[in-house]
mmCIF file of C-alpha atoms in Angstrom:
data_model
loop_
_atom_site.group_PDB
_atom_site.id
_atom_site.type_symbol
_atom_site.label_atom_id
_atom_site.label_comp_id
_atom_site.label_asym_id
_atom_site.label_seq_id
_atom_site.Cartn_x
_atom_site.Cartn_y
_atom_site.Cartn_z
ATOM 1 C CA MET H 262 0.110 -8.983 -40.449
ATOM 2 C CA SER H 263 1.198 -9.475 -36.850
ATOM 3 C CA GLU H 264 -1.356 -10.182 -34.187
ATOM 4 C CA GLU H 265 -2.625 -7.238 -32.106
ATOM 5 C CA MET H 266 -0.988 -7.121 -28.678
ATOM 6 C CA VAL H 267 -2.752 -5.912 -25.533
ATOM 7 C CA ASP H 268 -1.395 -4.979 -22.104
ATOM 8 C CA LEU H 269 -2.383 -7.469 -19.411
ATOM 9 C CA ILE H 270 -3.179 -5.540 -16.213
ATOM 10 C CA ASP H 271 -3.854 -6.198 -12.541
ATOM 11 C CA GLU H 272 -6.833 -4.964 -10.495
ATOM 12 C CA ASN H 273 -5.032 -1.627 -9.928
ATOM 13 C CA ASP H 274 -4.541 -1.019 -13.671
ATOM 14 C CA ASN H 275 -0.812 -1.787 -13.542
ATOM 15 C CA VAL H 276 0.669 -3.477 -16.610
ATOM 16 C CA VAL H 277 1.829 -6.995 -15.671
ATOM 17 C CA GLY H 278 2.425 -8.441 -19.122
ATOM 18 C CA LYS H 279 1.545 -8.422 -22.779
ATOM 19 C CA VAL H 280 -0.769 -10.890 -24.543
ATOM 20 C CA THR H 281 -2.519 -11.208 -27.883
ATOM 21 C CA ARG H 282 -6.036 -9.875 -28.336
ATOM 22 C CA LYS H 283 -7.015 -13.465 -29.149
ATOM 23 C CA ASP H 284 -5.757 -14.625 -25.726
ATOM 24 C CA VAL H 285 -7.632 -11.791 -23.996
ATOM 25 C CA ARG H 286 -10.878 -12.995 -25.585
ATOM 26 C CA GLU H 287 -10.318 -16.748 -25.244
ATOM 27 C CA LYS H 288 -9.151 -16.591 -21.604
ATOM 28 C CA ASN H 289 -11.194 -13.522 -20.579
ATOM 29 C CA LEU H 290 -8.110 -11.720 -19.249
ATOM 30 C CA LEU H 291 -8.186 -8.328 -17.526
ATOM 31 C CA HIS H 292 -7.223 -5.595 -19.985
ATOM 32 C CA ARG H 293 -7.771 -1.900 -20.744
ATOM 33 C CA GLY H 294 -10.548 -0.460 -22.866
ATOM 34 C CA VAL H 295 -12.127 2.802 -23.966
ATOM 35 C CA ALA H 296 -15.701 3.863 -24.683
ATOM 36 C CA ILE H 297 -16.646 7.067 -26.486
ATOM 37 C CA LEU H 298 -20.113 8.626 -26.498
ATOM 38 C CA VAL H 299 -20.471 10.719 -29.671
ATOM 39 C CA PHE H 300 -23.040 13.530 -29.505
ATOM 40 C CA ASN H 301 -24.097 16.103 -32.085
ATOM 41 C CA LYS H 302 -24.947 19.771 -31.383
ATOM 42 C CA ASN H 303 -28.605 18.793 -30.841
ATOM 43 C CA GLY H 304 -27.646 16.540 -27.919
ATOM 44 C CA GLU H 305 -28.360 13.374 -29.899
ATOM 45 C CA LEU H 306 -26.197 10.288 -29.342
ATOM 46 C CA PHE H 307 -24.746 8.193 -32.173
ATOM 47 C CA VAL H 308 -26.018 4.608 -31.795
ATOM 48 C CA HIS H 309 -24.895 1.798 -34.051
ATOM 49 C CA LYS H 310 -25.396 -1.891 -34.722
ATOM 50 C CA ARG H 311 -22.272 -4.039 -34.481
ATOM 51 C CA THR H 312 -21.468 -6.465 -37.275
ATOM 52 C CA ASP H 313 -22.215 -10.150 -36.786
ATOM 53 C CA THR H 314 -18.483 -10.879 -37.201
ATOM 54 C CA LYS H 315 -17.376 -8.994 -34.051
ATOM 55 C CA ASP H 316 -15.605 -11.244 -31.552
ATOM 56 C CA ILE H 317 -17.638 -9.894 -28.643
ATOM 57 C CA TYR H 318 -21.311 -8.830 -28.623
ATOM 58 C CA PRO H 319 -21.832 -9.546 -32.352
ATOM 59 C CA GLY H 320 -24.954 -7.953 -33.842
ATOM 60 C CA ALA H 321 -25.662 -5.927 -30.686
ATOM 61 C CA TYR H 322 -26.663 -2.271 -30.563
ATOM 62 C CA ASP H 323 -23.997 -0.036 -29.070
ATOM 63 C CA MET H 324 -24.154 3.507 -27.683
ATOM 64 C CA THR H 325 -20.378 3.921 -27.699
ATOM 65 C CA CYS H 326 -17.585 3.429 -30.125
ATOM 66 C CA GLY H 327 -14.367 2.114 -28.684
ATOM 67 C CA GLY H 328 -12.498 -1.039 -27.920
ATOM 68 C CA GLY H 329 -9.334 -2.414 -26.452
ATOM 69 C CA VAL H 330 -6.270 -0.346 -25.678
ATOM 70 C CA GLN H 331 -3.283 -1.757 -27.557
ATOM 71 C CA ALA H 332 -0.041 -2.652 -25.773
ATOM 72 C CA GLY H 333 1.923 0.494 -24.916
ATOM 73 C CA GLU H 334 -0.947 2.786 -25.934
ATOM 74 C CA GLY H 335 -2.528 5.362 -23.609
ATOM 75 C CA TYR H 336 -6.253 5.540 -22.946
ATOM 76 C CA GLU H 337 -6.822 8.857 -24.730
ATOM 77 C CA GLU H 338 -4.652 7.783 -27.648
ATOM 78 C CA ALA H 339 -6.752 4.597 -27.955
ATOM 79 C CA ALA H 340 -10.002 6.585 -27.749
ATOM 80 C CA LYS H 341 -8.875 8.878 -30.584
ATOM 81 C CA ARG H 342 -7.752 5.893 -32.691
ATOM 82 C CA GLU H 343 -11.018 4.012 -32.165
ATOM 83 C CA THR H 344 -13.174 7.069 -32.932
ATOM 84 C CA THR H 345 -11.268 7.654 -36.153
ATOM 85 C CA GLU H 346 -11.275 3.979 -37.182
ATOM 86 C CA GLU H 347 -14.923 3.254 -36.418
ATOM 87 C CA LEU H 348 -16.626 6.549 -37.319
ATOM 88 C CA GLY H 349 -14.137 8.392 -39.510
ATOM 89 C CA ILE H 350 -13.854 11.318 -37.079
ATOM 90 C CA LYS H 351 -10.435 12.865 -37.607
ATOM 91 C CA ASP H 352 -8.729 14.307 -34.500
ATOM 92 C CA PRO H 353 -11.775 13.999 -32.205
ATOM 93 C CA LYS H 354 -11.987 16.488 -29.338
ATOM 94 C CA LEU H 355 -12.497 14.174 -26.382
ATOM 95 C CA LYS H 356 -13.738 15.008 -22.903
ATOM 96 C CA PHE H 357 -12.952 12.497 -20.139
ATOM 97 C CA LEU H 358 -16.100 11.445 -18.246
ATOM 98 C CA PHE H 359 -15.353 8.540 -15.882
ATOM 99 C CA ASP H 360 -13.549 5.245 -15.257
ATOM 100 C CA PHE H 361 -15.394 1.957 -14.965
ATOM 101 C CA ARG H 362 -14.747 -1.715 -14.342
ATOM 102 C CA PHE H 363 -16.786 -4.345 -16.174
ATOM 103 C CA LYS H 364 -16.581 -8.100 -15.841
ATOM 104 C CA ASN H 365 -18.761 -10.883 -17.168
ATOM 105 C CA ASP H 366 -18.203 -14.287 -18.820
ATOM 106 C CA GLU H 367 -17.052 -12.624 -22.068
ATOM 107 C CA ASP H 368 -15.196 -9.500 -21.001
ATOM 108 C CA ASP H 369 -12.984 -8.307 -18.123
ATOM 109 C CA VAL H 370 -11.936 -4.681 -18.578
ATOM 110 C CA ILE H 371 -10.915 -1.518 -16.799
ATOM 111 C CA ALA H 372 -11.970 1.327 -19.054
ATOM 112 C CA LYS H 373 -12.175 5.059 -19.415
ATOM 113 C CA THR H 374 -15.219 6.726 -20.934
ATOM 114 C CA TYR H 375 -15.059 9.890 -23.012
ATOM 115 C CA SER H 376 -17.531 12.043 -24.874
ATOM 116 C CA CYS H 377 -17.091 13.803 -28.184
ATOM 117 C CA LEU H 378 -19.151 16.535 -29.838
ATOM 118 C CA TYR H 379 -19.258 16.050 -33.597
ATOM 119 C CA ASP H 380 -21.472 17.396 -36.374
ATOM 120 C CA GLY H 381 -19.559 16.288 -39.446
ATOM 121 C CA LYS H 382 -20.000 13.322 -41.731
ATOM 122 C CA ILE H 383 -19.882 9.908 -40.046
ATOM 123 C CA THR H 384 -18.084 7.285 -42.121
ATOM 124 C CA ILE H 385 -18.658 3.909 -40.485
ATOM 125 C CA ASP H 386 -16.168 1.078 -40.762
ATOM 126 C CA PRO H 387 -18.153 -1.783 -42.391
ATOM 127 C CA VAL H 388 -15.940 -4.357 -40.650
ATOM 128 C CA GLU H 389 -17.096 -2.999 -37.275
ATOM 129 C CA ILE H 390 -20.534 -1.431 -37.855
ATOM 130 C CA VAL H 391 -23.584 -2.385 -39.924
ATOM 131 C CA SER H 392 -25.493 0.877 -39.546
ATOM 132 C CA GLY H 393 -25.935 3.793 -37.193
ATOM 133 C CA LYS H 394 -27.588 7.130 -36.611
ATOM 134 C CA PHE H 395 -27.896 9.977 -34.146
ATOM 135 C CA MET H 396 -30.816 9.483 -31.756
ATOM 136 C CA SER H 397 -32.396 11.595 -29.034
ATOM 137 C CA ILE H 398 -31.708 10.383 -25.495
ATOM 138 C CA GLU H 399 -35.450 9.699 -25.131
ATOM 139 C CA ASP H 400 -35.349 7.437 -28.209
ATOM 140 C CA VAL H 401 -32.219 5.688 -26.927
ATOM 141 C CA LYS H 402 -34.025 4.928 -23.649
ATOM 142 C CA GLU H 403 -36.872 3.388 -25.663
ATOM 143 C CA LEU H 404 -34.559 1.357 -27.914
ATOM 144 C CA LYS H 405 -35.576 -2.273 -27.930
ATOM 145 C CA ILE H 406 -33.935 -5.063 -29.883
ATOM 146 C CA GLY H 407 -36.289 -6.191 -32.636
ATOM 147 C CA ARG H 408 -37.964 -2.765 -32.788
ATOM 148 C CA ALA H 409 -34.917 -0.712 -33.546
ATOM 149 C CA HIS H 410 -34.054 0.552 -36.982
ATOM 150 C CA VAL H 411 -30.569 1.901 -36.442
#
């Protein structure tokens, strides 16, 4: 299997090259990402626990599904792919919410955030997610590591 390629971008979100996902992580290079908030009809948000084998934020609780945009892929295309891969949601109906820039010692990303309304069966990818459930926004605000049972 060939290594996943990612577009390298500048501060204005212009593609300036192509690198491996491994290089993006090891060198903390600026790249594109997507984040998707998945709600049900009751207004609850799907929250999950990442596997301990994830290359970034292993074992952390996450309010979004998503990830890196692959080389040559559009943001919405990546958001649909990630939602299907991670949660088993086929052809998600996405609503664009906002752009954001995030940078720390582990990650440097320009990303787009979407929401999705979904009431069907969630089928988590065990390579990506340990467990997850829909939670009220009030419960999400109270979520504390060590206390959570997601």
